JSON list of C-alpha atoms and ligand atoms in Angstrom, two decimals:
[
{"chain": "A", "resi": 1, "resn": "MET", "atom": "CA", "xyz": [0.45, -177.57, -107.60]},
{"chain": "A", "resi": 2, "resn": "ASN", "atom": "CA", "xyz": [-2.85, -177.42, -108.05]},
{"chain": "A", "resi": 3, "resn": "PRO", "atom": "CA", "xyz": [-4.52, -176.00, -111.44]},
{"chain": "A", "resi": 4, "resn": "ARG", "atom": "CA", "xyz": [-7.99, -175.88, -110.66]},
{"chain": "A", "resi": 5, "resn": "ILE", "atom": "CA", "xyz": [-10.18, -172.90, -109.67]},
{"chain": "A", "resi": 6, "resn": "LEU", "atom": "CA", "xyz": [-13.13, -173.20, -108.27]},
{"chain": "A", "resi": 7, "resn": "LEU", "atom": "CA", "xyz": [-16.31, -170.62, -109.50]},
{"chain": "A", "resi": 8, "resn": "ILE", "atom": "CA", "xyz": [-19.80, -170.12, -108.09]},
{"chain": "A", "resi": 9, "resn": "GLU", "atom": "CA", "xyz": [-21.80, -167.38, -110.03]},
{"chain": "A", "resi": 10, "resn": "ASP", "atom": "CA", "xyz": [-24.88, -167.47, -111.19]},
{"chain": "A", "resi": 11, "resn": "ASN", "atom": "CA", "xyz": [-24.04, -164.61, -113.74]},
{"chain": "A", "resi": 12, "resn": "ALA", "atom": "CA", "xyz": [-23.48, -165.28, -116.82]},
{"chain": "A", "resi": 13, "resn": "HIS", "atom": "CA", "xyz": [-21.67, -162.93, -117.73]},
{"chain": "A", "resi": 14, "resn": "SER", "atom": "CA", "xyz": [-19.69, -162.16, -114.82]},
{"chain": "A", "resi": 15, "resn": "ALA", "atom": "CA", "xyz": [-18.86, -166.08, -115.36]},
{"chain": "A", "resi": 16, "resn": "TYR", "atom": "CA", "xyz": [-17.91, -165.55, -118.98]},
{"chain": "A", "resi": 17, "resn": "LEU", "atom": "CA", "xyz": [-15.88, -163.06, -117.80]},
{"chain": "A", "resi": 18, "resn": "ALA", "atom": "CA", "xyz": [-13.36, -164.85, -114.34]},
{"chain": "A", "resi": 19, "resn": "GLY", "atom": "CA", "xyz": [-13.79, -167.86, -116.22]},
{"chain": "A", "resi": 20, "resn": "PHE", "atom": "CA", "xyz": [-12.02, -166.15, -119.02]},
{"chain": "A", "resi": 21, "resn": "LEU", "atom": "CA", "xyz": [-9.28, -163.71, -117.05]},
{"chain": "A", "resi": 22, "resn": "LEU", "atom": "CA", "xyz": [-8.10, -167.34, -114.80]},
{"chain": "A", "resi": 23, "resn": "ARG", "atom": "CA", "xyz": [-7.98, -169.03, -118.05]},
{"chain": "A", "resi": 24, "resn": "ALA", "atom": "CA", "xyz": [-5.60, -166.59, -119.87]},
{"chain": "A", "resi": 25, "resn": "ARG", "atom": "CA", "xyz": [-3.79, -166.81, -116.45]},
{"chain": "A", "resi": 26, "resn": "GLY", "atom": "CA", "xyz": [-3.74, -171.08, -116.24]},
{"chain": "A", "resi": 27, "resn": "TRP", "atom": "CA", "xyz": [-6.09, -171.88, -114.50]},
{"chain": "A", "resi": 28, "resn": "GLN", "atom": "CA", "xyz": [-8.48, -175.24, -115.26]},
{"chain": "A", "resi": 29, "resn": "VAL", "atom": "CA", "xyz": [-11.67, -173.67, -114.05]},
{"chain": "A", "resi": 30, "resn": "HIS", "atom": "CA", "xyz": [-14.93, -175.24, -112.65]},
{"chain": "A", "resi": 31, "resn": "HIS", "atom": "CA", "xyz": [-18.17, -173.20, -112.71]},
{"chain": "A", "resi": 32, "resn": "ALA", "atom": "CA", "xyz": [-21.22, -173.92, -110.41]},
{"chain": "A", "resi": 33, "resn": "PRO", "atom": "CA", "xyz": [-24.63, -171.25, -111.14]},
{"chain": "A", "resi": 34, "resn": "ASP", "atom": "CA", "xyz": [-25.86, -172.13, -107.65]},
{"chain": "A", "resi": 35, "resn": "GLY", "atom": "CA", "xyz": [-24.72, -172.36, -103.55]},
{"chain": "A", "resi": 36, "resn": "ALA", "atom": "CA", "xyz": [-25.94, -176.51, -103.96]},
{"chain": "A", "resi": 37, "resn": "SER", "atom": "CA", "xyz": [-23.86, -177.11, -106.69]},
{"chain": "A", "resi": 38, "resn": "GLY", "atom": "CA", "xyz": [-21.51, -174.68, -104.98]},
{"chain": "A", "resi": 39, "resn": "LEU", "atom": "CA", "xyz": [-20.64, -176.70, -102.12]},
{"chain": "A", "resi": 40, "resn": "ARG", "atom": "CA", "xyz": [-20.74, -180.72, -104.17]},
{"chain": "A", "resi": 41, "resn": "LEU", "atom": "CA", "xyz": [-18.52, -179.11, -106.99]},
{"chain": "A", "resi": 42, "resn": "ALA", "atom": "CA", "xyz": [-15.79, -178.10, -103.59]},
{"chain": "A", "resi": 43, "resn": "ALA", "atom": "CA", "xyz": [-15.60, -180.95, -101.70]},
{"chain": "A", "resi": 44, "resn": "GLU", "atom": "CA", "xyz": [-15.32, -182.66, -105.73]},
{"chain": "A", "resi": 45, "resn": "CYS", "atom": "CA", "xyz": [-12.62, -181.00, -107.77]},
{"chain": "A", "resi": 46, "resn": "ASP", "atom": "CA", "xyz": [-10.74, -179.94, -104.65]},
{"chain": "A", "resi": 47, "resn": "PRO", "atom": "CA", "xyz": [-10.03, -175.99, -106.06]},
{"chain": "A", "resi": 48, "resn": "ALA", "atom": "CA", "xyz": [-6.72, -173.96, -104.36]},
{"chain": "A", "resi": 49, "resn": "LEU", "atom": "CA", "xyz": [-8.96, -171.32, -104.39]},
{"chain": "A", "resi": 50, "resn": "ILE", "atom": "CA", "xyz": [-13.38, -170.39, -103.98]},
{"chain": "A", "resi": 51, "resn": "VAL", "atom": "CA", "xyz": [-14.97, -167.65, -105.62]},
{"chain": "A", "resi": 52, "resn": "LEU", "atom": "CA", "xyz": [-17.75, -166.37, -104.14]},
{"chain": "A", "resi": 53, "resn": "ASP", "atom": "CA", "xyz": [-20.32, -164.37, -105.53]},
{"chain": "A", "resi": 54, "resn": "ILE", "atom": "CA", "xyz": [-22.52, -163.76, -102.83]},
{"chain": "A", "resi": 55, "resn": "GLN", "atom": "CA", "xyz": [-25.73, -163.52, -104.69]},
{"chain": "A", "resi": 56, "resn": "LEU", "atom": "CA", "xyz": [-27.36, -166.24, -105.09]},
{"chain": "A", "resi": 57, "resn": "PRO", "atom": "CA", "xyz": [-30.02, -168.40, -105.67]},
{"chain": "A", "resi": 58, "resn": "GLY", "atom": "CA", "xyz": [-31.60, -170.43, -103.35]},
{"chain": "A", "resi": 59, "resn": "LEU", "atom": "CA", "xyz": [-28.02, -170.27, -100.84]},
{"chain": "A", "resi": 60, "resn": "ASP", "atom": "CA", "xyz": [-26.42, -167.67, -100.16]},
{"chain": "A", "resi": 61, "resn": "GLY", "atom": "CA", "xyz": [-23.30, -166.92, -100.55]},
{"chain": "A", "resi": 62, "resn": "HIS", "atom": "CA", "xyz": [-22.96, -166.08, -96.49]},
{"chain": "A", "resi": 63, "resn": "ALA", "atom": "CA", "xyz": [-24.39, -168.81, -95.86]},
{"chain": "A", "resi": 64, "resn": "LEU", "atom": "CA", "xyz": [-22.39, -171.12, -98.33]},
{"chain": "A", "resi": 65, "resn": "ALA", "atom": "CA", "xyz": [-19.19, -170.16, -97.13]},
{"chain": "A", "resi": 66, "resn": "ARG", "atom": "CA", "xyz": [-20.62, -171.02, -93.53]},
{"chain": "A", "resi": 67, "resn": "GLN", "atom": "CA", "xyz": [-20.65, -174.10, -94.55]},
{"chain": "A", "resi": 68, "resn": "LEU", "atom": "CA", "xyz": [-18.01, -174.07, -95.97]},
{"chain": "A", "resi": 69, "resn": "LYS", "atom": "CA", "xyz": [-15.56, -173.40, -93.07]},
{"chain": "A", "resi": 70, "resn": "ALA", "atom": "CA", "xyz": [-17.51, -175.76, -90.77]},
{"chain": "A", "resi": 71, "resn": "ASP", "atom": "CA", "xyz": [-16.65, -178.55, -93.54]},
{"chain": "A", "resi": 72, "resn": "PRO", "atom": "CA", "xyz": [-12.75, -180.17, -91.85]},
{"chain": "A", "resi": 73, "resn": "ALA", "atom": "CA", "xyz": [-12.40, -181.06, -95.19]},
{"chain": "A", "resi": 74, "resn": "LEU", "atom": "CA", "xyz": [-12.75, -177.61, -96.96]},
{"chain": "A", "resi": 75, "resn": "ALA", "atom": "CA", "xyz": [-12.20, -175.92, -94.42]},
{"chain": "A", "resi": 76, "resn": "ALA", "atom": "CA", "xyz": [-8.58, -174.79, -96.12]},
{"chain": "A", "resi": 77, "resn": "ILE", "atom": "CA", "xyz": [-9.54, -173.88, -99.49]},
{"chain": "A", "resi": 78, "resn": "PRO", "atom": "CA", "xyz": [-9.56, -169.81, -99.35]},
{"chain": "A", "resi": 79, "resn": "ILE", "atom": "CA", "xyz": [-12.84, -167.96, -99.66]},
{"chain": "A", "resi": 80, "resn": "VAL", "atom": "CA", "xyz": [-13.33, -164.72, -102.13]},
{"chain": "A", "resi": 81, "resn": "ALA", "atom": "CA", "xyz": [-15.77, -163.45, -102.22]},
{"chain": "A", "resi": 82, "resn": "VAL", "atom": "CA", "xyz": [-17.12, -160.68, -105.39]},
{"chain": "A", "resi": 83, "resn": "THR", "atom": "CA", "xyz": [-19.55, -158.87, -104.79]},
{"chain": "A", "resi": 84, "resn": "SER", "atom": "CA", "xyz": [-21.41, -155.15, -105.73]},
{"chain": "A", "resi": 85, "resn": "PHE", "atom": "CA", "xyz": [-22.79, -154.33, -102.12]},
{"chain": "A", "resi": 86, "resn": "ALA", "atom": "CA", "xyz": [-20.67, -151.35, -101.36]},
{"chain": "A", "resi": 87, "resn": "MET", "atom": "CA", "xyz": [-21.44, -150.74, -97.95]},
{"chain": "A", "resi": 88, "resn": "PRO", "atom": "CA", "xyz": [-18.80, -151.08, -95.74]},
{"chain": "A", "resi": 89, "resn": "GLY", "atom": "CA", "xyz": [-20.71, -153.29, -93.19]},
{"chain": "A", "resi": 90, "resn": "ASP", "atom": "CA", "xyz": [-21.13, -155.76, -96.45]},
{"chain": "A", "resi": 91, "resn": "ARG", "atom": "CA", "xyz": [-17.66, -156.25, -96.65]},
{"chain": "A", "resi": 92, "resn": "ARG", "atom": "CA", "xyz": [-17.44, -157.21, -92.25]},
{"chain": "A", "resi": 93, "resn": "SER", "atom": "CA", "xyz": [-20.24, -159.64, -92.76]},
{"chain": "A", "resi": 94, "resn": "VAL", "atom": "CA", "xyz": [-18.70, -161.62, -95.33]},
{"chain": "A", "resi": 95, "resn": "LEU", "atom": "CA", "xyz": [-15.79, -162.19, -93.72]},
{"chain": "A", "resi": 96, "resn": "ALA", "atom": "CA", "xyz": [-17.50, -162.79, -90.56]},
{"chain": "A", "resi": 97, "resn": "SER", "atom": "CA", "xyz": [-18.89, -165.31, -92.97]},
{"chain": "A", "resi": 98, "resn": "GLY", "atom": "CA", "xyz": [-15.60, -167.21, -93.52]},
{"chain": "A", "resi": 99, "resn": "CYS", "atom": "CA", "xyz": [-14.06, -165.09, -96.40]},
{"chain": "A", "resi": 100, "resn": "GLN", "atom": "CA", "xyz": [-10.80, -164.10, -97.21]},
{"chain": "A", "resi": 101, "resn": "ASP", "atom": "CA", "xyz": [-11.39, -161.22, -98.57]},
{"chain": "A", "resi": 102, "resn": "CYS", "atom": "CA", "xyz": [-14.34, -159.44, -100.58]},
{"chain": "A", "resi": 103, "resn": "ILE", "atom": "CA", "xyz": [-13.99, -157.93, -104.07]},
{"chain": "A", "resi": 104, "resn": "GLU", "atom": "CA", "xyz": [-15.62, -155.23, -106.35]},
{"chain": "A", "resi": 105, "resn": "LYS", "atom": "CA", "xyz": [-18.36, -155.79, -108.34]},
{"chain": "A", "resi": 106, "resn": "PRO", "atom": "CA", "xyz": [-17.51, -155.12, -111.63]},
{"chain": "A", "resi": 107, "resn": "ILE", "atom": "CA", "xyz": [-14.30, -156.42, -111.00]},
{"chain": "A", "resi": 108, "resn": "ASP", "atom": "CA", "xyz": [-11.08, -154.84, -112.55]},
{"chain": "A", "resi": 109, "resn": "PRO", "atom": "CA", "xyz": [-10.32, -157.21, -115.66]},
{"chain": "A", "resi": 110, "resn": "ALA", "atom": "CA", "xyz": [-6.38, -155.73, -114.59]},
{"chain": "A", "resi": 111, "resn": "THR", "atom": "CA", "xyz": [-6.45, -156.64, -111.40]},
{"chain": "A", "resi": 112, "resn": "PHE", "atom": "CA", "xyz": [-8.83, -159.96, -111.00]},
{"chain": "A", "resi": 113, "resn": "VAL", "atom": "CA", "xyz": [-6.60, -162.49, -111.26]},
{"chain": "A", "resi": 114, "resn": "ASP", "atom": "CA", "xyz": [-3.82, -161.26, -108.78]},
{"chain": "A", "resi": 115, "resn": "LEU", "atom": "CA", "xyz": [-6.19, -160.47, -106.19]},
{"chain": "A", "resi": 116, "resn": "LEU", "atom": "CA", "xyz": [-7.25, -164.07, -106.46]},
{"chain": "A", "resi": 117, "resn": "GLU", "atom": "CA", "xyz": [-3.19, -165.80, -106.48]},
{"chain": "A", "resi": 118, "resn": "ALA", "atom": "CA", "xyz": [-2.16, -163.46, -103.18]},
{"chain": "A", "resi": 119, "resn": "HIS", "atom": "CA", "xyz": [-5.02, -165.93, -101.66]},
{"chain": "A", "resi": 120, "resn": "LEU", "atom": "CA", "xyz": [-3.27, -169.36, -102.84]},
{"chain": "A", "resi": 121, "resn": "ARG", "atom": "CA", "xyz": [-1.52, -171.53, -99.67]},
{"chain": "A", "resi": 122, "resn": "PRO", "atom": "CA", "xyz": [1.94, -171.46, -99.98]},
{"chain": "A", "resi": 123, "resn": "GLU", "atom": "CA", "xyz": [2.14, -174.61, -101.79]},
{"chain": "A", "resi": 124, "resn": "HIS", "atom": "CA", "xyz": [-0.49, -173.00, -104.27]},
{"chain": "A", "resi": 125, "resn": "ARG", "atom": "CA", "xyz": [2.00, -170.62, -105.16]},
{"chain": "A", "resi": 126, "resn": "GLN", "atom": "CA", "xyz": [3.38, -170.95, -107.73]},
{"chain": "A", "resi": 127, "resn": "LYS", "atom": "CA", "xyz": [1.05, -170.79, -110.62]},
{"chain": "A", "resi": 128, "resn": "PRO", "atom": "CA", "xyz": [0.42, -173.36, -112.92]},
{"chain": "A", "resi": 129, "resn": "THR", "atom": "CA", "xyz": [1.54, -173.53, -116.37]},
{"chain": "B", "resi": 1, "resn": "LIG", "atom": "MN1", "xyz": [-24.80, -162.57, -108.03]}
]
């Protein structure tokens, strides 16, 4: 069982809310406020899943997802994007970058963690306690 989730999010309010919801469900949340530290933390903490904001300073979410998927050691980690983009083409481009799914902001606290956990690999499906 891998109890770690990596949250890559530059907005302090969004990071607080997502982190709060995940911790309430037993996850250890590792937070990176930008793409470069997200890439470094992904290798360090070997998360069960990555929650990825698309609009980030520096390396944006699309570029970061492509780099994660290009690294054989990290490619298997599911990535779920979180974005305030509302156009259908934006969703397609997020999925084309290698993300498994795309959740729209503002997130719904009632469904957010369930939506993420649906993308866990089978060996990580059992929730942390
Ligand atoms: Mn952002």
